[in-house]
PDB file of C-alpha atoms in Angstrom:
ATOM      1  CA  UNK A   1      49.724  43.326  60.985  1.00 43.00           C
ATOM      2  CA  UNK A   2      52.213  44.307  63.682  1.00 45.00           C
ATOM      3  CA  UNK A   3      55.488  42.559  64.487  1.00 39.00           C
ATOM      4  CA  UNK A   4      53.967  41.222  67.719  1.00 46.00           C
ATOM      5  CA  UNK A   5      50.994  39.800  65.781  1.00 47.00           C
ATOM      6  CA  UNK A   6      53.342  38.034  63.380  1.00 38.00           C
ATOM      7  CA  UNK A   7      55.292  36.570  66.309  1.00 43.00           C
ATOM      8  CA  UNK A   8      52.079  35.424  68.039  1.00 45.00           C
ATOM      9  CA  UNK A   9      50.946  33.668  64.846  1.00 46.00           C
ATOM     10  CA  UNK A  10      54.359  32.021  64.451  1.00 43.00           C
ATOM     11  CA  UNK A  11      54.224  30.792  68.047  1.00 48.00           C
ATOM     12  CA  UNK A  12      50.856  29.186  67.389  1.00 46.00           C
ATOM     13  CA  UNK A  13      52.158  27.398  64.280  1.00 46.00           C
ATOM     14  CA  UNK A  14      55.456  26.319  65.860  1.00 45.00           C
ATOM     15  CA  UNK A  15      55.581  22.698  66.998  1.00 51.00           C
ATOM     16  CA  UNK A  16      55.491  22.201  70.745  1.00 53.00           C
ATOM     17  CA  UNK A  17      57.130  19.282  72.536  1.00 52.00           C
ATOM     18  CA  UNK A  18      54.725  16.402  73.085  1.00 50.00           C
ATOM     19  CA  UNK A  19      54.495  15.345  76.709  1.00 52.00           C
ATOM     20  CA  UNK A  20      56.145  11.982  77.241  1.00 61.00           C
ATOM     21  CA  UNK A  21      57.824  11.955  73.830  1.00 74.00           C
ATOM     22  CA  UNK A  22      61.325  11.744  75.315  1.00 79.00           C
ATOM     23  CA  UNK A  23      60.400   8.734  77.450  1.00 82.00           C
ATOM     24  CA  UNK A  24      58.685   7.064  74.510  1.00 87.00           C
ATOM     25  CA  UNK A  25      61.809   7.545  72.393  1.00 90.00           C
ATOM     26  CA  UNK A  26      63.878   5.812  75.066  1.00 91.00           C
ATOM     27  CA  UNK A  27      61.458   2.860  75.161  1.00 91.00           C
ATOM     28  CA  UNK A  28      61.667   2.595  71.365  1.00 91.00           C
ATOM     29  CA  UNK A  29      65.462   2.806  71.415  1.00 92.00           C
ATOM     30  CA  UNK A  30      65.690  -0.103  73.861  1.00 92.00           C
ATOM     31  CA  UNK A  31      63.153  -2.155  71.888  1.00 90.00           C
ATOM     32  CA  UNK A  32      65.081  -1.581  68.671  1.00 90.00           C
ATOM     33  CA  UNK A  33      68.383  -2.628  70.221  1.00 92.00           C
ATOM     34  CA  UNK A  34      66.812  -5.847  71.505  1.00 91.00           C
ATOM     35  CA  UNK A  35      65.115  -6.485  68.153  1.00 85.00           C
ATOM     36  CA  UNK A  36      68.442  -6.080  66.347  1.00 82.00           C
ATOM     37  CA  UNK A  37      70.275  -8.506  68.673  1.00 84.00           C
ATOM     38  CA  UNK A  38      67.679 -10.938  70.045  1.00 81.00           C
ATOM     39  CA  UNK A  39      68.881 -13.204  72.845  1.00 86.00           C
ATOM     40  CA  UNK A  40      72.423 -11.831  72.878  1.00 89.00           C
ATOM     41  CA  UNK A  41      72.465  -8.820  75.225  1.00 91.00           C
ATOM     42  CA  UNK A  42      72.234  -8.806  79.013  1.00 93.00           C
ATOM     43  CA  UNK A  43      71.469  -5.687  81.073  1.00 93.00           C
ATOM     44  CA  UNK A  44      75.094  -4.494  81.105  1.00 93.00           C
ATOM     45  CA  UNK A  45      75.499  -4.883  77.340  1.00 94.00           C
ATOM     46  CA  UNK A  46      72.095  -3.303  76.739  1.00 94.00           C
ATOM     47  CA  UNK A  47      73.059  -0.299  78.880  1.00 93.00           C
ATOM     48  CA  UNK A  48      76.268   0.115  76.908  1.00 92.00           C
ATOM     49  CA  UNK A  49      74.421  -0.007  73.582  1.00 92.00           C
ATOM     50  CA  UNK A  50      71.604   2.310  74.721  1.00 92.00           C
ATOM     51  CA  UNK A  51      73.941   4.871  76.281  1.00 89.00           C
ATOM     52  CA  UNK A  52      71.364   5.725  78.934  1.00 92.00           C
ATOM     53  CA  UNK A  53      72.137   5.696  82.682  1.00 93.00           C
ATOM     54  CA  UNK A  54      71.971   2.202  84.140  1.00 92.00           C
ATOM     55  CA  UNK A  55      69.048   3.148  86.374  1.00 92.00           C
ATOM     56  CA  UNK A  56      67.101   4.434  83.366  1.00 93.00           C
ATOM     57  CA  UNK A  57      67.686   1.205  81.447  1.00 93.00           C
ATOM     58  CA  UNK A  58      66.543  -0.835  84.477  1.00 93.00           C
ATOM     59  CA  UNK A  59      63.299   1.151  84.643  1.00 94.00           C
ATOM     60  CA  UNK A  60      62.691   0.877  80.909  1.00 94.00           C
ATOM     61  CA  UNK A  61      63.369  -2.861  80.873  1.00 93.00           C
ATOM     62  CA  UNK A  62      61.157  -3.481  83.920  1.00 94.00           C
ATOM     63  CA  UNK A  63      58.262  -1.627  82.293  1.00 93.00           C
ATOM     64  CA  UNK A  64      58.703  -3.444  78.982  1.00 92.00           C
ATOM     65  CA  UNK A  65      58.782  -6.845  80.712  1.00 93.00           C
ATOM     66  CA  UNK A  66      55.665  -5.961  82.753  1.00 93.00           C
ATOM     67  CA  UNK A  67      53.795  -5.145  79.533  1.00 91.00           C
ATOM     68  CA  UNK A  68      54.943  -8.333  77.798  1.00 90.00           C
ATOM     69  CA  UNK A  69      56.863  -6.406  75.165  1.00 91.00           C
ATOM     70  CA  UNK A  70      60.183  -8.111  75.980  1.00 92.00           C
ATOM     71  CA  UNK A  71      61.214 -11.236  77.872  1.00 92.00           C
ATOM     72  CA  UNK A  72      64.390 -12.066  79.780  1.00 92.00           C
ATOM     73  CA  UNK A  73      66.090 -15.452  79.843  1.00 89.00           C
ATOM     74  CA  UNK A  74      66.418 -16.852  83.340  1.00 86.00           C
ATOM     75  CA  UNK A  75      69.696 -18.564  82.461  1.00 84.00           C
ATOM     76  CA  UNK A  76      71.638 -15.989  80.458  1.00 89.00           C
ATOM     77  CA  UNK A  77      69.792 -12.829  81.488  1.00 93.00           C
ATOM     78  CA  UNK A  78      69.532 -11.789  77.821  1.00 93.00           C
ATOM     79  CA  UNK A  79      66.482 -10.175  76.242  1.00 93.00           C
ATOM     80  CA  UNK A  80      64.150 -10.937  73.351  1.00 89.00           C
ATOM     81  CA  UNK A  81      60.998  -9.356  71.975  1.00 85.00           C
ATOM     82  CA  UNK A  82      57.995 -10.499  73.972  1.00 85.00           C
ATOM     83  CA  UNK A  83      54.787 -12.271  72.964  1.00 79.00           C
ATOM     84  CA  UNK A  84      52.596  -9.184  73.195  1.00 81.00           C
ATOM     85  CA  UNK A  85      54.744  -7.252  70.731  1.00 76.00           C
ATOM     86  CA  UNK A  86      54.815 -10.211  68.347  1.00 67.00           C
ATOM     87  CA  UNK A  87      51.037 -10.560  68.601  1.00 66.00           C
ATOM     88  CA  UNK A  88      50.620  -6.896  67.691  1.00 72.00           C
ATOM     89  CA  UNK A  89      53.033  -7.285  64.788  1.00 67.00           C
ATOM     90  CA  UNK A  90      51.224 -10.426  63.616  1.00 60.00           C
ATOM     91  CA  UNK A  91      47.988  -8.452  63.275  1.00 60.00           C
ATOM     92  CA  UNK A  92      49.802  -6.088  60.919  1.00 59.00           C
ATOM     93  CA  UNK A  93      51.284  -8.966  58.904  1.00 55.00           C
ATOM     94  CA  UNK A  94      47.852 -10.592  58.608  1.00 51.00           C
ATOM     95  CA  UNK A  95      46.597  -7.404  56.967  1.00 51.00           C
ATOM     96  CA  UNK A  96      49.703  -7.014  54.797  1.00 64.00           C
ATOM     97  CA  UNK A  97      48.866  -6.482  51.131  1.00 85.00           C
ATOM     98  CA  UNK A  98      51.993  -8.399  50.142  1.00 91.00           C
ATOM     99  CA  UNK A  99      51.110 -11.337  52.389  1.00 91.00           C
ATOM    100  CA  UNK A 100      47.547 -11.430  51.073  1.00 90.00           C
ATOM    101  CA  UNK A 101      48.622 -11.212  47.433  1.00 93.00           C
ATOM    102  CA  UNK A 102      51.378 -13.816  47.838  1.00 95.00           C
ATOM    103  CA  UNK A 103      49.375 -16.419  49.813  1.00 95.00           C
ATOM    104  CA  UNK A 104      47.866 -18.413  46.931  1.00 96.00           C
ATOM    105  CA  UNK A 105      51.174 -18.396  45.073  1.00 97.00           C
ATOM    106  CA  UNK A 106      52.953 -19.672  48.188  1.00 98.00           C
ATOM    107  CA  UNK A 107      50.408 -22.464  48.562  1.00 97.00           C
ATOM    108  CA  UNK A 108      51.061 -23.526  44.953  1.00 98.00           C
ATOM    109  CA  UNK A 109      54.823 -23.418  45.527  1.00 98.00           C
ATOM    110  CA  UNK A 110      54.500 -25.494  48.696  1.00 97.00           C
ATOM    111  CA  UNK A 111      52.277 -28.049  46.931  1.00 97.00           C
ATOM    112  CA  UNK A 112      54.657 -28.309  43.958  1.00 97.00           C
ATOM    113  CA  UNK A 113      57.756 -28.876  46.119  1.00 96.00           C
ATOM    114  CA  UNK A 114      56.268 -30.365  49.301  1.00 96.00           C
ATOM    115  CA  UNK A 115      58.841 -28.294  51.195  1.00 96.00           C
ATOM    116  CA  UNK A 116      58.692 -25.343  53.580  1.00 95.00           C
ATOM    117  CA  UNK A 117      58.167 -21.996  51.867  1.00 97.00           C
ATOM    118  CA  UNK A 118      58.669 -18.568  53.414  1.00 97.00           C
ATOM    119  CA  UNK A 119      57.728 -14.988  52.636  1.00 97.00           C
ATOM    120  CA  UNK A 120      60.011 -12.366  54.183  1.00 96.00           C
ATOM    121  CA  UNK A 121      60.344  -8.588  54.149  1.00 94.00           C
ATOM    122  CA  UNK A 122      63.309  -6.369  55.074  1.00 93.00           C
ATOM    123  CA  UNK A 123      63.478  -4.690  58.471  1.00 87.00           C
ATOM    124  CA  UNK A 124      66.518  -2.908  59.923  1.00 82.00           C
ATOM    125  CA  UNK A 125      69.138  -4.838  57.944  1.00 90.00           C
ATOM    126  CA  UNK A 126      67.406  -8.150  58.592  1.00 92.00           C
ATOM    127  CA  UNK A 127      64.607 -10.121  56.998  1.00 94.00           C
ATOM    128  CA  UNK A 128      61.420 -10.858  58.924  1.00 91.00           C
ATOM    129  CA  UNK A 129      59.258 -13.862  58.046  1.00 92.00           C
ATOM    130  CA  UNK A 130      55.659 -12.746  57.540  1.00 92.00           C
ATOM    131  CA  UNK A 131      54.339 -16.065  56.236  1.00 93.00           C
ATOM    132  CA  UNK A 132      55.351 -19.714  56.297  1.00 95.00           C
ATOM    133  CA  UNK A 133      53.853 -22.896  54.880  1.00 95.00           C
ATOM    134  CA  UNK A 134      55.260 -26.371  55.528  1.00 93.00           C
ATOM    135  CA  UNK A 135      55.341 -29.582  53.533  1.00 91.00           C
ATOM    136  CA  UNK A 136      54.250 -33.030  54.624  1.00 90.00           C
ATOM    137  CA  UNK A 137      57.597 -34.169  56.050  1.00 81.00           C
ATOM    138  CA  UNK A 138      58.051 -34.419  59.798  1.00 69.00           C
ATOM    139  CA  UNK A 139      61.547 -32.911  59.397  1.00 67.00           C
ATOM    140  CA  UNK A 140      61.107 -29.138  59.075  1.00 69.00           C
ATOM    141  CA  UNK A 141      63.020 -25.912  59.674  1.00 74.00           C
ATOM    142  CA  UNK A 142      62.658 -24.341  63.106  1.00 76.00           C
ATOM    143  CA  UNK A 143      61.467 -21.016  61.741  1.00 82.00           C
ATOM    144  CA  UNK A 144      58.359 -19.048  62.613  1.00 84.00           C
ATOM    145  CA  UNK A 145      56.349 -16.061  61.486  1.00 86.00           C
ATOM    146  CA  UNK A 146      57.931 -13.007  63.102  1.00 84.00           C
ATOM    147  CA  UNK A 147      61.362 -14.586  63.177  1.00 86.00           C
ATOM    148  CA  UNK A 148      64.280 -12.449  62.040  1.00 88.00           C
ATOM    149  CA  UNK A 149      67.193 -13.684  59.954  1.00 93.00           C
ATOM    150  CA  UNK A 150      70.295 -12.001  58.612  1.00 95.00           C
ATOM    151  CA  UNK A 151      70.730 -10.762  55.076  1.00 97.00           C
ATOM    152  CA  UNK A 152      74.113 -12.241  54.207  1.00 98.00           C
ATOM    153  CA  UNK A 153      73.518 -15.835  55.299  1.00 97.00           C
ATOM    154  CA  UNK A 154      69.990 -16.625  54.065  1.00 98.00           C
ATOM    155  CA  UNK A 155      68.427 -17.095  50.650  1.00 98.00           C
ATOM    156  CA  UNK A 156      65.669 -14.536  51.366  1.00 98.00           C
ATOM    157  CA  UNK A 157      68.276 -12.027  52.526  1.00 98.00           C
ATOM    158  CA  UNK A 158      70.585 -12.538  49.567  1.00 98.00           C
ATOM    159  CA  UNK A 159      67.636 -12.512  47.172  1.00 98.00           C
ATOM    160  CA  UNK A 160      66.462  -9.150  48.519  1.00 98.00           C
ATOM    161  CA  UNK A 161      69.992  -7.728  48.429  1.00 98.00           C
ATOM    162  CA  UNK A 162      70.406  -8.823  44.821  1.00 98.00           C
ATOM    163  CA  UNK A 163      67.450  -6.660  43.820  1.00 97.00           C
ATOM    164  CA  UNK A 164      68.946  -3.439  45.167  1.00 97.00           C
ATOM    165  CA  UNK A 165      70.609  -0.912  42.855  1.00 96.00           C
ATOM    166  CA  UNK A 166      74.399  -0.979  43.171  1.00 95.00           C
ATOM    167  CA  UNK A 167      74.796   2.224  45.199  1.00 94.00           C
ATOM    168  CA  UNK A 168      72.167   1.217  47.757  1.00 95.00           C
ATOM    169  CA  UNK A 169      73.538  -2.316  47.880  1.00 97.00           C
ATOM    170  CA  UNK A 170      77.016  -1.100  48.793  1.00 96.00           C
ATOM    171  CA  UNK A 171      75.590   1.158  51.521  1.00 94.00           C
ATOM    172  CA  UNK A 172      73.618  -1.725  53.028  1.00 95.00           C
ATOM    173  CA  UNK A 173      76.566  -4.120  52.967  1.00 96.00           C
ATOM    174  CA  UNK A 174      78.722  -1.537  54.760  1.00 93.00           C
ATOM    175  CA  UNK A 175      76.256  -1.700  57.669  1.00 91.00           C
ATOM    176  CA  UNK A 176      76.247  -5.502  57.957  1.00 94.00           C
ATOM    177  CA  UNK A 177      78.295  -7.378  60.545  1.00 92.00           C
ATOM    178  CA  UNK A 178      78.626 -10.523  58.367  1.00 96.00           C
ATOM    179  CA  UNK A 179      78.642 -12.931  61.300  1.00 94.00           C
ATOM    180  CA  UNK A 180      79.797 -16.493  60.723  1.00 97.00           C
ATOM    181  CA  UNK A 181      77.055 -19.043  61.474  1.00 96.00           C
ATOM    182  CA  UNK A 182      78.527 -22.112  59.776  1.00 97.00           C
ATOM    183  CA  UNK A 183      81.680 -23.035  57.914  1.00 97.00           C
ATOM    184  CA  UNK A 184      79.930 -21.963  54.680  1.00 98.00           C
ATOM    185  CA  UNK A 185      78.846 -18.465  55.761  1.00 98.00           C
ATOM    186  CA  UNK A 186      80.105 -15.620  53.561  1.00 98.00           C
ATOM    187  CA  UNK A 187      81.921 -13.253  55.903  1.00 97.00           C
ATOM    188  CA  UNK A 188      83.606 -10.708  53.614  1.00 97.00           C
ATOM    189  CA  UNK A 189      82.000  -7.997  51.463  1.00 97.00           C
ATOM    190  CA  UNK A 190      83.939  -9.267  48.440  1.00 97.00           C
ATOM    191  CA  UNK A 191      82.599 -12.817  48.769  1.00 98.00           C
ATOM    192  CA  UNK A 192      79.069 -11.562  49.358  1.00 98.00           C
ATOM    193  CA  UNK A 193      79.162  -9.238  46.339  1.00 98.00           C
ATOM    194  CA  UNK A 194      80.433 -12.057  44.120  1.00 98.00           C
ATOM    195  CA  UNK A 195      77.594 -14.257  45.349  1.00 98.00           C
ATOM    196  CA  UNK A 196      75.021 -11.508  44.712  1.00 98.00           C
ATOM    197  CA  UNK A 197      76.344 -11.128  41.163  1.00 97.00           C
ATOM    198  CA  UNK A 198      75.647 -14.831  40.594  1.00 97.00           C
ATOM    199  CA  UNK A 199      72.235 -14.423  42.225  1.00 98.00           C
ATOM    200  CA  UNK A 200      71.289 -11.642  39.815  1.00 97.00           C
ATOM    201  CA  UNK A 201      72.457 -13.678  36.817  1.00 97.00           C
ATOM    202  CA  UNK A 202      70.575 -16.856  37.737  1.00 97.00           C
ATOM    203  CA  UNK A 203      67.503 -15.183  39.257  1.00 97.00           C
ATOM    204  CA  UNK A 204      67.655 -16.946  42.619  1.00 98.00           C
ATOM    205  CA  UNK A 205      69.796 -17.020  45.755  1.00 98.00           C
ATOM    206  CA  UNK A 206      71.177 -20.218  47.220  1.00 98.00           C
ATOM    207  CA  UNK A 207      71.809 -20.721  50.937  1.00 98.00           C
ATOM    208  CA  UNK A 208      74.172 -23.699  51.006  1.00 98.00           C
ATOM    209  CA  UNK A 209      74.116 -24.459  54.755  1.00 97.00           C
ATOM    210  CA  UNK A 210      75.226 -20.870  55.373  1.00 98.00           C
ATOM    211  CA  UNK A 211      72.735 -20.021  58.099  1.00 96.00           C
ATOM    212  CA  UNK A 212      72.038 -23.439  59.620  1.00 94.00           C
ATOM    213  CA  UNK A 213      73.899 -26.737  59.261  1.00 95.00           C
ATOM    214  CA  UNK A 214      72.066 -29.351  57.184  1.00 95.00           C
ATOM    215  CA  UNK A 215      69.595 -26.828  55.705  1.00 95.00           C
ATOM    216  CA  UNK A 216      69.622 -25.526  52.135  1.00 97.00           C
ATOM    217  CA  UNK A 217      67.314 -22.833  50.745  1.00 97.00           C
ATOM    218  CA  UNK A 218      66.607 -21.204  47.406  1.00 98.00           C
ATOM    219  CA  UNK A 219      65.046 -17.740  47.269  1.00 98.00           C
ATOM    220  CA  UNK A 220      64.003 -15.051  44.782  1.00 98.00           C
ATOM    221  CA  UNK A 221      63.183 -11.358  45.221  1.00 98.00           C
ATOM    222  CA  UNK A 222      59.773  -9.702  44.882  1.00 97.00           C
ATOM    223  CA  UNK A 223      59.573  -6.212  43.351  1.00 96.00           C
ATOM    224  CA  UNK A 224      56.993  -3.460  43.447  1.00 92.00           C
ATOM    225  CA  UNK A 225      55.812  -1.387  40.477  1.00 89.00           C
ATOM    226  CA  UNK A 226      58.889   0.865  40.811  1.00 91.00           C
ATOM    227  CA  UNK A 227      61.155  -2.207  40.545  1.00 93.00           C
ATOM    228  CA  UNK A 228      62.233  -1.848  44.162  1.00 94.00           C
ATOM    229  CA  UNK A 229      62.735  -5.127  46.065  1.00 96.00           C
ATOM    230  CA  UNK A 230      60.059  -5.312  48.765  1.00 95.00           C
ATOM    231  CA  UNK A 231      60.546  -8.887  49.940  1.00 96.00           C
ATOM    232  CA  UNK A 232      61.589 -12.394  48.981  1.00 98.00           C
ATOM    233  CA  UNK A 233      60.291 -15.934  48.969  1.00 98.00           C
ATOM    234  CA  UNK A 234      62.189 -19.151  49.575  1.00 98.00           C
ATOM    235  CA  UNK A 235      61.965 -22.929  49.483  1.00 97.00           C
ATOM    236  CA  UNK A 236      63.860 -24.681  52.299  1.00 96.00           C
ATOM    237  CA  UNK A 237      64.782 -28.312  52.830  1.00 95.00           C
ATOM    238  CA  UNK A 238      67.190 -30.577  54.729  1.00 95.00           C
ATOM    239  CA  UNK A 239      70.391 -31.484  52.899  1.00 96.00           C
ATOM    240  CA  UNK A 240      69.358 -35.129  52.534  1.00 94.00           C
ATOM    241  CA  UNK A 241      66.333 -34.069  50.438  1.00 94.00           C
ATOM    242  CA  UNK A 242      68.408 -31.767  48.210  1.00 96.00           C
ATOM    243  CA  UNK A 243      70.040 -33.054  45.042  1.00 96.00           C
ATOM    244  CA  UNK A 244      70.708 -31.752  41.537  1.00 96.00           C
ATOM    245  CA  UNK A 245      67.225 -32.591  40.298  1.00 96.00           C
ATOM    246  CA  UNK A 246      65.497 -30.985  43.287  1.00 96.00           C
ATOM    247  CA  UNK A 247      67.802 -27.986  43.017  1.00 97.00           C
ATOM    248  CA  UNK A 248      66.835 -27.372  39.380  1.00 97.00           C
ATOM    249  CA  UNK A 249      63.123 -27.885  40.100  1.00 97.00           C
ATOM    250  CA  UNK A 250      63.032 -25.587  43.141  1.00 97.00           C
ATOM    251  CA  UNK A 251      65.141 -22.921  41.433  1.00 98.00           C
ATOM    252  CA  UNK A 252      62.740 -22.814  38.484  1.00 98.00           C
ATOM    253  CA  UNK A 253      59.637 -22.779  40.665  1.00 98.00           C
ATOM    254  CA  UNK A 254      60.885 -20.137  43.102  1.00 98.00           C
ATOM    255  CA  UNK A 255      61.856 -17.849  40.208  1.00 98.00           C
ATOM    256  CA  UNK A 256      58.490 -18.300  38.524  1.00 98.00           C
ATOM    257  CA  UNK A 257      56.572 -17.767  41.754  1.00 98.00           C
ATOM    258  CA  UNK A 258      58.468 -14.583  42.627  1.00 98.00           C
ATOM    259  CA  UNK A 259      57.806 -13.210  39.129  1.00 97.00           C
ATOM    260  CA  UNK A 260      54.081 -13.998  39.430  1.00 97.00           C
ATOM    261  CA  UNK A 261      53.832 -12.313  42.812  1.00 97.00           C
ATOM    262  CA  UNK A 262      55.714  -9.306  41.443  1.00 96.00           C
ATOM    263  CA  UNK A 263      53.332  -9.087  38.472  1.00 95.00           C
ATOM    264  CA  UNK A 264      50.270  -9.312  40.709  1.00 93.00           C
ATOM    265  CA  UNK A 265      51.695  -6.800  43.165  1.00 89.00           C
ATOM    266  CA  UNK A 266      52.426  -4.356  40.346  1.00 87.00           C
ATOM    267  CA  UNK A 267      48.923  -4.796  38.944  1.00 83.00           C
ATOM    268  CA  UNK A 268      47.079  -4.166  42.209  1.00 74.00           C
ATOM    269  CA  UNK A 269      49.290  -1.691  44.109  1.00 62.00           C
TER     270      UNK A 269
END
């Protein structure tokens, strides 16, 4: 085989740029920025984060709004993920092996506590709710499937963090902003690490009005066969329904339920 033949064969095997890939990457970059900071960025802030020319960001945003992939607030001018994107994501969550495996266990947990229960998975340094069941009370949390919450201020987030090996945990915490949501929010790495140590020891995380005033939650991590945390479950309730007896009951049940889901997940997947 001649040198030219070898070069021709290499040219055939070499990857060629896909038409439209650069534009698609820009769309995805804008979507990711909005997903990471829902309802907080206007067009100027979005342009600064995206580092694309202002005209490019305008065109990208206009196309995304037209397709229903993002929405813009008429009052603040900030952006959120749109209904079409959430509908597409919901179809994936409906087919999720974890969601399917966990469903019956979540129903039992909801029935035993008569409180709201959530199933969440990690996504870009946040947790995303992929299932929710509510109790009989008319007073419930304003959460929804597809909603994103932060790691440091929620029981599902702290539960998932507690399952990480130390080196990975430290890397993740370095990337967190640790925003203050209430007077009880943990806003320093030292305080968060101390809390995660307690979480590991007791087997559940406790959100003591750290994400929302008047709401307390208890959560435990779910692991796969490799003992990697793949999600978390939680029981949530208003402060007036939380006392020492309810705390002990919900802590025991959320730990047991997470262990049962982990065992079933390890058996099937």
